[in-house]
PDB file of C-alpha atoms in Angstrom:
ATOM      1  CA  MET A   3      15.333   0.846   0.361  1.00  0.00           C
ATOM      2  CA  LYS A   4      18.511   1.964   1.915  1.00  0.00           C
ATOM      3  CA  TYR A   5      17.466   3.586   4.739  1.00  0.00           C
ATOM      4  CA  VAL A   6      15.165   1.946   7.314  1.00  0.00           C
ATOM      5  CA  GLY A   7      13.376   3.950  10.208  1.00  0.00           C
ATOM      6  CA  SER A   8      13.234   1.928  13.748  1.00  0.00           C
ATOM      7  CA  THR A   9      10.284   2.466  16.911  1.00  0.00           C
ATOM      8  CA  ALA A  10      13.149   0.872  18.895  1.00  0.00           C
ATOM      9  CA  THR A  11      15.537   3.861  18.122  1.00  0.00           C
ATOM     10  CA  PRO A  12      14.759   7.726  19.886  1.00  0.00           C
ATOM     11  CA  ALA A  13      14.050   9.837  17.765  1.00  0.00           C
ATOM     12  CA  GLY A  14      15.448  10.906  14.847  1.00  0.00           C
ATOM     13  CA  THR A  15      17.658   8.443  14.200  1.00  0.00           C
ATOM     14  CA  ALA A  16      17.175   5.414  12.021  1.00  0.00           C
ATOM     15  CA  ARG A  17      18.898   1.766  10.413  1.00  0.00           C
ATOM     16  CA  GLY A  18      19.963   1.695   7.002  1.00  0.00           C
ATOM     17  CA  ALA A  19      22.155   1.424   3.704  1.00  0.00           C
ATOM     18  CA  GLY A  20      25.870   2.483   5.487  1.00  0.00           C
ATOM     19  CA  PHE A  21      24.543   1.945   8.891  1.00  0.00           C
ATOM     20  CA  GLY A  22      24.363  -1.727   9.517  1.00  0.00           C
ATOM     21  CA  ALA A  23      21.669  -3.161  11.405  1.00  0.00           C
ATOM     22  CA  ALA A  24      21.972  -1.995  14.101  1.00  0.00           C
ATOM     23  CA  PRO A  25      20.385   0.940  15.985  1.00  0.00           C
ATOM     24  CA  ALA A  26      22.106   4.305  14.750  1.00  0.00           C
ATOM     25  CA  GLN A  27      23.672   6.128  18.454  1.00  0.00           C
ATOM     26  CA  PRO A  28      22.562   9.649  18.578  1.00  0.00           C
ATOM     27  CA  GLY A  29      25.536  11.443  18.319  1.00  0.00           C
ATOM     28  CA  SER A  30      27.027   9.453  16.006  1.00  0.00           C
ATOM     29  CA  GLU A  31      27.644   9.215  11.854  1.00  0.00           C
ATOM     30  CA  ARG A  32      25.154   7.856  11.343  1.00  0.00           C
ATOM     31  CA  GLY A  33      22.556   9.222  13.890  1.00  0.00           C
ATOM     32  CA  THR A  34      23.399  12.306  12.901  1.00  0.00           C
ATOM     33  CA  ARG A  35      22.777  12.196   9.296  1.00  0.00           C
ATOM     34  CA  ALA A  36      19.095   9.723  10.171  1.00  0.00           C
ATOM     35  CA  GLN A  37      18.498  13.045  12.190  1.00  0.00           C
ATOM     36  CA  ILE A  38      19.425  15.263   9.630  1.00  0.00           C
ATOM     37  CA  ALA A  39      17.124  13.163   7.111  1.00  0.00           C
ATOM     38  CA  ARG A  40      14.192  13.458   9.673  1.00  0.00           C
ATOM     39  CA  LEU A  41      14.643  17.023  10.396  1.00  0.00           C
ATOM     40  CA  ILE A  42      13.974  17.321   6.114  1.00  0.00           C
ATOM     41  CA  LEU A  43      10.887  14.544   6.194  1.00  0.00           C
ATOM     42  CA  GLU A  44       9.026  16.871   9.204  1.00  0.00           C
ATOM     43  CA  ASN A  45      10.477  20.773   8.077  1.00  0.00           C
ATOM     44  CA  GLY A  46       9.964  20.214   4.176  1.00  0.00           C
ATOM     45  CA  PRO A  47      12.972  22.167   2.232  1.00  0.00           C
ATOM     46  CA  VAL A  48      15.651  23.571   3.994  1.00  0.00           C
ATOM     47  CA  THR A  49      19.184  24.798   3.831  1.00  0.00           C
ATOM     48  CA  ALA A  50      22.331  23.489   4.588  1.00  0.00           C
ATOM     49  CA  ALA A  51      22.927  26.680   6.587  1.00  0.00           C
ATOM     50  CA  GLY A  52      19.566  26.314   8.202  1.00  0.00           C
ATOM     51  CA  LEU A  53      20.592  22.541   9.530  1.00  0.00           C
ATOM     52  CA  SER A  54      23.390  24.183  10.627  1.00  0.00           C
ATOM     53  CA  THR A  55      21.594  26.193  13.166  1.00  0.00           C
ATOM     54  CA  ARG A  56      18.892  23.824  14.277  1.00  0.00           C
ATOM     55  CA  LEU A  57      21.895  21.471  14.882  1.00  0.00           C
ATOM     56  CA  ASN A  58      24.385  23.462  16.505  1.00  0.00           C
ATOM     57  CA  LEU A  59      27.514  21.671  13.251  1.00  0.00           C
ATOM     58  CA  THR A  60      29.651  23.559  11.027  1.00  0.00           C
ATOM     59  CA  PRO A  61      28.515  23.940   7.586  1.00  0.00           C
ATOM     60  CA  ALA A  62      31.318  21.398   6.617  1.00  0.00           C
ATOM     61  CA  ALA A  63      29.718  18.956   8.540  1.00  0.00           C
ATOM     62  CA  VAL A  64      26.287  18.799   7.341  1.00  0.00           C
ATOM     63  CA  ARG A  65      26.762  19.030   4.063  1.00  0.00           C
ATOM     64  CA  ARG A  66      29.131  16.289   3.927  1.00  0.00           C
ATOM     65  CA  HIS A  67      26.386  14.314   5.810  1.00  0.00           C
ATOM     66  CA  LEU A  68      24.018  15.786   3.037  1.00  0.00           C
ATOM     67  CA  ASP A  69      26.161  14.550   0.260  1.00  0.00           C
ATOM     68  CA  ASN A  70      25.595  10.637   0.980  1.00  0.00           C
ATOM     69  CA  LEU A  71      21.875  10.933   1.708  1.00  0.00           C
ATOM     70  CA  LEU A  72      21.662  12.787  -1.848  1.00  0.00           C
ATOM     71  CA  ALA A  73      23.752   9.886  -3.057  1.00  0.00           C
ATOM     72  CA  ASP A  74      21.587   7.297  -1.637  1.00  0.00           C
ATOM     73  CA  GLY A  75      18.476   9.564  -2.853  1.00  0.00           C
ATOM     74  CA  MET A  76      17.198   9.937   0.085  1.00  0.00           C
ATOM     75  CA  ILE A  77      16.876  13.550  -0.939  1.00  0.00           C
ATOM     76  CA  GLU A  78      17.267  16.299  -3.441  1.00  0.00           C
ATOM     77  CA  THR A  79      17.871  19.354  -4.064  1.00  0.00           C
ATOM     78  CA  ARG A  80      16.077  22.748  -5.256  1.00  0.00           C
ATOM     79  CA  SER A  81      16.258  25.954  -6.137  1.00  0.00           C
ATOM     80  CA  ALA A  82      15.220  28.775  -3.518  1.00  0.00           C
ATOM     81  CA  ARG A  83      13.708  31.940  -4.734  1.00  0.00           C
ATOM     82  CA  ARG A  84      15.075  34.916  -4.448  1.00  0.00           C
ATOM     83  CA  PRO A  85      13.333  38.221  -2.770  1.00  0.00           C
ATOM     84  CA  ALA A  86      12.869  40.862  -5.436  1.00  0.00           C
ATOM     85  CA  SER A  87      14.255  42.965  -2.546  1.00  0.00           C
ATOM     86  CA  ARG A  88      17.769  40.953  -2.307  1.00  0.00           C
ATOM     87  CA  GLY A  89      19.034  42.009  -5.653  1.00  0.00           C
ATOM     88  CA  ARG A  90      20.161  39.752  -8.412  1.00  0.00           C
ATOM     89  CA  GLY A  91      22.884  36.363  -6.889  1.00  0.00           C
ATOM     90  CA  ARG A  92      23.200  32.791  -7.137  1.00  0.00           C
ATOM     91  CA  PRO A  93      19.508  31.422  -5.255  1.00  0.00           C
ATOM     92  CA  ALA A  94      19.722  29.650  -2.303  1.00  0.00           C
ATOM     93  CA  LYS A  95      19.774  25.916  -2.098  1.00  0.00           C
ATOM     94  CA  LEU A  96      16.853  23.945  -0.624  1.00  0.00           C
ATOM     95  CA  PHE A  97      17.082  19.861   0.500  1.00  0.00           C
ATOM     96  CA  ALA A  98      13.842  18.511   0.063  1.00  0.00           C
ATOM     97  CA  ILE A  99      12.905  14.829   1.008  1.00  0.00           C
ATOM     98  CA  THR A 100      12.589  12.184  -1.633  1.00  0.00           C
ATOM     99  CA  ASP A 101       9.915   9.460  -2.327  1.00  0.00           C
ATOM    100  CA  VAL A 102      12.686   7.234  -1.217  1.00  0.00           C
ATOM    101  CA  GLY A 103      12.950   8.557   1.703  1.00  0.00           C
ATOM    102  CA  ARG A 104       9.780   9.220   2.781  1.00  0.00           C
ATOM    103  CA  SER A 105       9.452   5.706   2.261  1.00  0.00           C
ATOM    104  CA  ALA A 106      12.175   4.761   4.178  1.00  0.00           C
ATOM    105  CA  PHE A 107      10.753   6.249   7.495  1.00  0.00           C
ATOM    106  CA  GLU A 108       7.451   4.548   7.293  1.00  0.00           C
ATOM    107  CA  HIS A 109       8.655   1.529   8.338  1.00  0.00           C
ATOM    108  CA  ALA A 110       9.517   3.162  11.602  1.00  0.00           C
ATOM    109  CA  TYR A 111       5.577   2.706  11.857  1.00  0.00           C
ATOM    110  CA  ASP A 112       5.109  -0.733  10.209  1.00  0.00           C
ATOM    111  CA  ASP A 113       7.829  -1.798  13.034  1.00  0.00           C
ATOM    112  CA  LEU A 114       5.044   0.412  15.851  1.00  0.00           C
ATOM    113  CA  ALA A 115       1.700  -1.614  14.230  1.00  0.00           C
ATOM    114  CA  THR A 116       3.583  -5.034  14.265  1.00  0.00           C
ATOM    115  CA  GLY A 117       4.509  -4.592  17.791  1.00  0.00           C
ATOM    116  CA  ALA A 118       1.315  -3.456  18.747  1.00  0.00           C
ATOM    117  CA  LEU A 119      -0.776  -5.968  16.553  1.00  0.00           C
ATOM    118  CA  ARG A 120       1.236  -9.005  18.420  1.00  0.00           C
ATOM    119  CA  PHE A 121      -0.297  -7.486  22.262  1.00  0.00           C
ATOM    120  CA  LEU A 122      -3.479  -7.557  20.931  1.00  0.00           C
ATOM    121  CA  ALA A 123      -3.341 -11.204  19.635  1.00  0.00           C
ATOM    122  CA  GLU A 124      -1.277 -12.073  22.570  1.00  0.00           C
ATOM    123  CA  VAL A 125      -4.107 -10.686  25.303  1.00  0.00           C
ATOM    124  CA  ALA A 126      -6.617 -10.882  23.177  1.00  0.00           C
ATOM    125  CA  GLY A 127      -6.386 -13.825  21.033  1.00  0.00           C
ATOM    126  CA  PRO A 128      -6.474 -13.719  16.812  1.00  0.00           C
ATOM    127  CA  ALA A 129      -9.888 -12.821  16.909  1.00  0.00           C
ATOM    128  CA  ALA A 130      -9.427  -9.005  18.618  1.00  0.00           C
ATOM    129  CA  VAL A 131      -6.858  -8.724  15.495  1.00  0.00           C
ATOM    130  CA  ALA A 132      -9.278  -9.771  12.871  1.00  0.00           C
ATOM    131  CA  GLU A 133     -12.068  -7.480  14.832  1.00  0.00           C
ATOM    132  CA  PHE A 134      -8.980  -4.479  14.582  1.00  0.00           C
ATOM    133  CA  ALA A 135      -8.463  -4.817  10.414  1.00  0.00           C
ATOM    134  CA  TYR A 136     -12.110  -4.620   9.841  1.00  0.00           C
ATOM    135  CA  ARG A 137     -12.353  -1.233  12.190  1.00  0.00           C
ATOM    136  CA  GLN A 138      -9.775  -0.374   9.727  1.00  0.00           C
ATOM    137  CA  VAL A 139     -11.347  -1.127   6.675  1.00  0.00           C
ATOM    138  CA  ALA A 140     -14.816   0.137   7.590  1.00  0.00           C
ATOM    139  CA  ASP A 141     -13.118   3.807   7.300  1.00  0.00           C
ATOM    140  CA  LEU A 142     -11.674   3.217   4.050  1.00  0.00           C
ATOM    141  CA  GLU A 143     -14.995   1.687   2.521  1.00  0.00           C
ATOM    142  CA  ASN A 144     -16.624   4.644   4.339  1.00  0.00           C
ATOM    143  CA  ARG A 145     -14.313   7.294   2.521  1.00  0.00           C
ATOM    144  CA  TYR A 146     -14.278   4.608  -1.224  1.00  0.00           C
ATOM    145  CA  ARG A 147     -18.181   3.916  -1.023  1.00  0.00           C
ATOM    146  CA  PRO A 148     -19.606   7.924  -2.474  1.00  0.00           C
ATOM    147  CA  VAL A 149     -16.723   8.083  -5.748  1.00  0.00           C
ATOM    148  CA  VAL A 150     -18.080   4.318  -6.229  1.00  0.00           C
ATOM    149  CA  GLU A 151     -21.578   4.380  -5.590  1.00  0.00           C
ATOM    150  CA  ALA A 152     -20.874   7.602  -8.082  1.00  0.00           C
ATOM    151  CA  ALA A 153     -19.516   5.509 -10.738  1.00  0.00           C
ATOM    152  CA  ALA A 154     -20.859   4.449 -14.223  1.00  0.00           C
ATOM    153  CA  PRO A 155     -21.551   0.074 -13.352  1.00  0.00           C
ATOM    154  CA  GLY A 156     -18.965  -0.798 -15.822  1.00  0.00           C
ATOM    155  CA  GLU A 157     -16.511   2.188 -14.634  1.00  0.00           C
ATOM    156  CA  ARG A 158     -16.839   1.103 -10.444  1.00  0.00           C
ATOM    157  CA  VAL A 159     -13.743  -0.803 -11.026  1.00  0.00           C
ATOM    158  CA  SER A 160     -11.854   2.172 -12.337  1.00  0.00           C
ATOM    159  CA  ALA A 161     -13.598   4.268  -9.631  1.00  0.00           C
ATOM    160  CA  LEU A 162     -12.346   2.179  -6.929  1.00  0.00           C
ATOM    161  CA  ALA A 163      -9.258   2.117  -8.478  1.00  0.00           C
ATOM    162  CA  GLU A 164      -8.724   5.863  -8.670  1.00  0.00           C
ATOM    163  CA  ALA A 165      -9.193   6.074  -4.773  1.00  0.00           C
ATOM    164  CA  LEU A 166      -7.341   3.811  -4.177  1.00  0.00           C
ATOM    165  CA  SER A 167      -4.319   5.194  -5.883  1.00  0.00           C
ATOM    166  CA  ALA A 168      -5.187   8.866  -4.103  1.00  0.00           C
ATOM    167  CA  ASP A 169      -4.935   6.754  -0.800  1.00  0.00           C
ATOM    168  CA  GLY A 170      -0.525   5.312  -1.879  1.00  0.00           C
ATOM    169  CA  TYR A 171      -1.931   2.376  -3.645  1.00  0.00           C
ATOM    170  CA  ALA A 172      -0.665   3.370  -7.338  1.00  0.00           C
ATOM    171  CA  ALA A 173      -3.904   1.439  -8.097  1.00  0.00           C
ATOM    172  CA  SER A 174      -5.301   0.867 -12.018  1.00  0.00           C
ATOM    173  CA  ALA A 175      -8.262  -1.603 -13.340  1.00  0.00           C
ATOM    174  CA  SER A 176      -8.100  -3.575 -16.504  1.00  0.00           C
ATOM    175  CA  ARG A 177     -10.959  -5.437 -18.373  1.00  0.00           C
ATOM    176  CA  VAL A 178     -10.790  -9.318 -18.261  1.00  0.00           C
ATOM    177  CA  PRO A 179     -11.996 -11.286 -21.655  1.00  0.00           C
ATOM    178  CA  ALA A 180     -14.520 -12.948 -22.183  1.00  0.00           C
ATOM    179  CA  THR A 181     -14.392 -17.208 -22.562  1.00  0.00           C
ATOM    180  CA  THR A 182     -16.151 -18.784 -24.978  1.00  0.00           C
ATOM    181  CA  GLN A 183     -19.198 -20.147 -24.387  1.00  0.00           C
ATOM    182  CA  SER A 184     -17.750 -23.402 -25.955  1.00  0.00           C
ATOM    183  CA  ALA A 185     -15.100 -23.779 -23.371  1.00  0.00           C
ATOM    184  CA  GLY A 186     -17.287 -26.540 -21.412  1.00  0.00           C
ATOM    185  CA  ASN A 187     -21.657 -25.804 -20.710  1.00  0.00           C
ATOM    186  CA  GLY A 188     -24.373 -25.847 -23.271  1.00  0.00           C
ATOM    187  CA  PRO A 189     -25.033 -26.816 -27.008  1.00  0.00           C
ATOM    188  CA  ALA A 190     -21.783 -25.302 -28.357  1.00  0.00           C
ATOM    189  CA  SER A 191     -20.238 -27.841 -26.383  1.00  0.00           C
ATOM    190  CA  GLY A 192     -22.212 -30.264 -25.924  1.00  0.00           C
ATOM    191  CA  ASN A 193     -21.953 -31.191 -22.177  1.00  0.00           C
ATOM    192  CA  PRO A 194     -25.417 -31.280 -20.783  1.00  0.00           C
ATOM    193  CA  PRO A 195     -26.105 -29.267 -18.430  1.00  0.00           C
ATOM    194  CA  GLY A 196     -24.427 -30.837 -15.002  1.00  0.00           C
ATOM    195  CA  THR A 197     -21.906 -32.657 -16.270  1.00  0.00           C
ATOM    196  CA  ARG A 198     -18.387 -31.816 -14.836  1.00  0.00           C
ATOM    197  CA  ALA A 199     -17.324 -30.398 -18.245  1.00  0.00           C
ATOM    198  CA  ALA A 200     -19.784 -28.211 -17.841  1.00  0.00           C
ATOM    199  CA  VAL A 201     -19.833 -26.801 -14.404  1.00  0.00           C
ATOM    200  CA  ASN A 202     -15.453 -26.800 -15.493  1.00  0.00           C
ATOM    201  CA  GLY A 203     -17.354 -24.873 -18.421  1.00  0.00           C
ATOM    202  CA  ALA A 204     -19.053 -22.366 -15.561  1.00  0.00           C
ATOM    203  CA  HIS A 205     -16.074 -21.587 -13.461  1.00  0.00           C
ATOM    204  CA  ALA A 206     -14.737 -20.820 -16.963  1.00  0.00           C
ATOM    205  CA  ALA A 207     -17.024 -18.571 -18.075  1.00  0.00           C
ATOM    206  CA  ALA A 208     -16.783 -17.104 -14.454  1.00  0.00           C
ATOM    207  CA  ALA A 209     -13.838 -16.323 -15.197  1.00  0.00           C
ATOM    208  CA  SER A 210     -14.203 -13.026 -16.854  1.00  0.00           C
ATOM    209  CA  GLY A 211     -14.415  -9.897 -15.055  1.00  0.00           C
ATOM    210  CA  GLU A 212     -11.903  -7.428 -13.922  1.00  0.00           C
ATOM    211  CA  GLN A 213      -8.683  -7.414 -12.168  1.00  0.00           C
ATOM    212  CA  LEU A 214      -8.144  -4.583  -9.895  1.00  0.00           C
ATOM    213  CA  CYS A 215      -4.078  -3.830  -9.086  1.00  0.00           C
ATOM    214  CA  GLN A 216      -2.897  -2.251  -6.436  1.00  0.00           C
ATOM    215  CA  HIS A 217       1.477  -2.274  -7.466  1.00  0.00           C
ATOM    216  CA  HIS A 218       2.030  -0.652  -3.985  1.00  0.00           C
ATOM    217  CA  CYS A 219       0.386  -1.653  -0.097  1.00  0.00           C
ATOM    218  CA  PRO A 220       1.625   0.686   2.454  1.00  0.00           C
ATOM    219  CA  VAL A 221       1.523  -2.223   5.255  1.00  0.00           C
ATOM    220  CA  ALA A 222       2.744  -4.590   3.596  1.00  0.00           C
ATOM    221  CA  HIS A 223       5.418  -5.944   6.235  1.00  0.00           C
ATOM    222  CA  VAL A 224       2.360  -5.641   8.978  1.00  0.00           C
ATOM    223  CA  ALA A 225       0.079  -8.070   6.774  1.00  0.00           C
ATOM    224  CA  ALA A 226       2.543 -10.195   6.018  1.00  0.00           C
ATOM    225  CA  GLU A 227       2.114 -10.912   9.452  1.00  0.00           C
ATOM    226  CA  PHE A 228      -0.935 -10.060  10.011  1.00  0.00           C
ATOM    227  CA  PRO A 229      -3.421 -11.625   6.908  1.00  0.00           C
ATOM    228  CA  GLN A 230      -6.472 -10.271   9.168  1.00  0.00           C
ATOM    229  CA  LEU A 231      -5.518  -7.406   6.898  1.00  0.00           C
ATOM    230  CA  CYS A 232      -5.304  -8.405   3.312  1.00  0.00           C
ATOM    231  CA  GLU A 233      -8.765  -9.880   4.323  1.00  0.00           C
ATOM    232  CA  ALA A 234     -10.584  -7.204   5.858  1.00  0.00           C
ATOM    233  CA  GLU A 235      -9.705  -5.184   2.589  1.00  0.00           C
ATOM    234  CA  THR A 236     -10.810  -7.660   0.327  1.00  0.00           C
ATOM    235  CA  GLU A 237     -14.605  -8.225   2.198  1.00  0.00           C
ATOM    236  CA  ALA A 238     -14.743  -4.345   1.618  1.00  0.00           C
ATOM    237  CA  PHE A 239     -13.799  -4.248  -2.271  1.00  0.00           C
ATOM    238  CA  ALA A 240     -16.551  -7.526  -2.417  1.00  0.00           C
ATOM    239  CA  ARG A 241     -19.186  -4.612  -0.832  1.00  0.00           C
ATOM    240  CA  LEU A 242     -18.431  -1.069  -2.198  1.00  0.00           C
ATOM    241  CA  LEU A 243     -18.710  -3.556  -6.019  1.00  0.00           C
ATOM    242  CA  GLY A 244     -21.499  -5.455  -5.180  1.00  0.00           C
ATOM    243  CA  THR A 245     -19.978  -8.863  -6.833  1.00  0.00           C
ATOM    244  CA  PRO A 246     -17.219 -11.354  -5.548  1.00  0.00           C
ATOM    245  CA  VAL A 247     -13.521 -11.325  -5.013  1.00  0.00           C
ATOM    246  CA  GLN A 248     -11.087 -13.165  -5.021  1.00  0.00           C
ATOM    247  CA  ARG A 249      -7.354 -12.207  -4.333  1.00  0.00           C
ATOM    248  CA  LEU A 250      -4.780 -13.854  -6.724  1.00  0.00           C
ATOM    249  CA  ALA A 251      -1.265 -12.253  -5.170  1.00  0.00           C
ATOM    250  CA  THR A 252      -0.206 -10.148  -2.633  1.00  0.00           C
ATOM    251  CA  ILE A 253       2.450  -8.369  -2.033  1.00  0.00           C
ATOM    252  CA  ALA A 254       2.459  -8.626   1.708  1.00  0.00           C
ATOM    253  CA  HIS A 255       3.072 -12.720   0.126  1.00  0.00           C
ATOM    254  CA  GLY A 256       6.381 -12.158  -1.355  1.00  0.00           C
ATOM    255  CA  ASP A 257       4.062 -10.973  -4.780  1.00  0.00           C
ATOM    256  CA  GLY A 258       4.922  -8.635  -7.201  1.00  0.00           C
ATOM    257  CA  ILE A 259       1.247  -6.360  -6.991  1.00  0.00           C
ATOM    258  CA  CYS A 260      -1.488  -6.941  -5.104  1.00  0.00           C
ATOM    259  CA  THR A 261      -4.539  -9.118  -7.422  1.00  0.00           C
ATOM    260  CA  THR A 262      -7.412  -9.065  -7.476  1.00  0.00           C
ATOM    261  CA  HIS A 263     -10.067 -10.982  -9.669  1.00  0.00           C
ATOM    262  CA  VAL A 264     -13.626  -9.437  -9.728  1.00  0.00           C
ATOM    263  CA  THR A 265     -16.561 -10.746 -11.271  1.00  0.00           C
ATOM    264  CA  ALA A 266     -18.648  -9.429 -14.010  1.00  0.00           C
ATOM    265  CA  PRO A 267     -22.196  -8.801 -12.674  1.00  0.00           C
ATOM    266  CA  ALA A 268     -23.924  -9.971 -15.189  1.00  0.00           C
ATOM    267  CA  LEU A 269     -22.156 -13.477 -15.231  1.00  0.00           C
ATOM    268  CA  LEU A 270     -23.644 -13.627 -12.191  1.00  0.00           C
ATOM    269  CA  HIS A 271     -27.091 -13.245 -13.919  1.00  0.00           C
ATOM    270  CA  ASN A 272     -26.010 -14.956 -16.427  1.00  0.00           C
ATOM    271  CA  ALA A 273     -24.911 -18.499 -15.078  1.00  0.00           C
ATOM    272  CA  HIS A 274     -27.831 -18.082 -12.159  1.00  0.00           C
ATOM    273  CA  GLY A 275     -30.585 -16.873 -14.043  1.00  0.00           C
ATOM    274  CA  SER A 276     -31.876 -14.425 -11.174  1.00  0.00           C
ATOM    275  CA  ASP A 277     -30.081 -11.446  -9.444  1.00  0.00           C
ATOM    276  CA  GLY A 278     -29.166 -13.695  -6.504  1.00  0.00           C
ATOM    277  CA  PRO A 279     -25.503 -14.201  -5.163  1.00  0.00           C
ATOM    278  CA  ALA A 280     -23.876 -16.813  -6.230  1.00  0.00           C
ATOM    279  CA  ARG A 281     -21.174 -18.919  -4.362  1.00  0.00           C
ATOM    280  CA  MET A 282     -17.981 -19.644  -6.524  1.00  0.00           C
ATOM    281  CA  THR A 283     -16.200 -23.068  -6.971  1.00  0.00           C
ATOM    282  CA  PRO A 284     -13.201 -23.446  -4.726  1.00  0.00           C
ATOM    283  CA  GLN A 285      -9.275 -22.869  -6.617  1.00  0.00           C
ATOM    284  CA  PRO A 286      -6.885 -24.986  -6.392  1.00  0.00           C
ATOM    285  CA  ASP A 287      -5.283 -22.751  -4.361  1.00  0.00           C
ATOM    286  CA  ASN A 288      -7.660 -21.752  -2.096  1.00  0.00           C
ATOM    287  CA  ARG A 289      -8.268 -17.612  -1.737  1.00  0.00           C
ATOM    288  CA  THR A 290     -11.479 -17.213  -3.216  1.00  0.00           C
ATOM    289  CA  THR A 291     -14.604 -15.967  -2.181  1.00  0.00           C
ATOM    290  CA  THR A 292     -18.214 -16.580  -0.710  1.00  0.00           C
ATOM    291  CA  GLY A 293     -20.266 -14.277  -2.012  1.00  0.00           C
ATOM    292  CA  GLY A 294     -17.866 -12.071  -1.487  1.00  0.00           C
ATOM    293  CA  ILE A 295     -16.333 -13.417   1.554  1.00  0.00           C
ATOM    294  CA  SER A 296     -12.582 -14.377   1.386  1.00  0.00           C
ATOM    295  CA  VAL A 297     -11.352 -17.565   2.660  1.00  0.00           C
TER     296      VAL A 297
END
């Protein structure tokens, strides 16, 4: 990421590649460049002439900043349709923000959110941060529930992945092959029920199901400091899918993607001989769920 917004600076300023760690000052080279990028972000595709008039800068100065933003991948060019009344001629060039540029400015909101949560934790304690996280996730859960419940039982993880992708999480779902019965429990393994080998085998069987992967997290930088956000989201997934889930990896912890294991509901029924909830055996990494609750 080459360009990072900061709430510590006035609106329209930024810091990033070529700007150093210090905030960009209004009127400086990098400050003007950041202002141009923000104008393109907020107002949509615009011509160099339009930016020149808006900022009261010479066209040459605006084009120099635009060339630098293009080189950094922050903006891209598009061709504007010329009205029929204007006759023939080269269409006007428009400058639009790219996904890279848009993502860079998201950090400004990360800074603001992190600062707000730090203040909340300081004045009201960690429990208040957890309550905030649950309330935030409640909106997500309410919006996703109709989509997930409308899907066939075997397609609910995929439906949840599609809903998450629509919100910018770039999510996907995949099946985890079931382990064989000989992995530990029952006559095929020769291990009587109740032995350590049988318990381990039952746990191995519970490892099958599906994996929900999120390749992007809009709040990863905030969640790195406040894991309550990840915990609330994990619990919401368990409620939406109606089965225990286990977080295996998170972007907030430095992993490449957020990976959530979803236990196959059929395994719960088979292991317990009823439709009642199952208690998951804690894993060595201590990141598991008990009845859908992340611990």
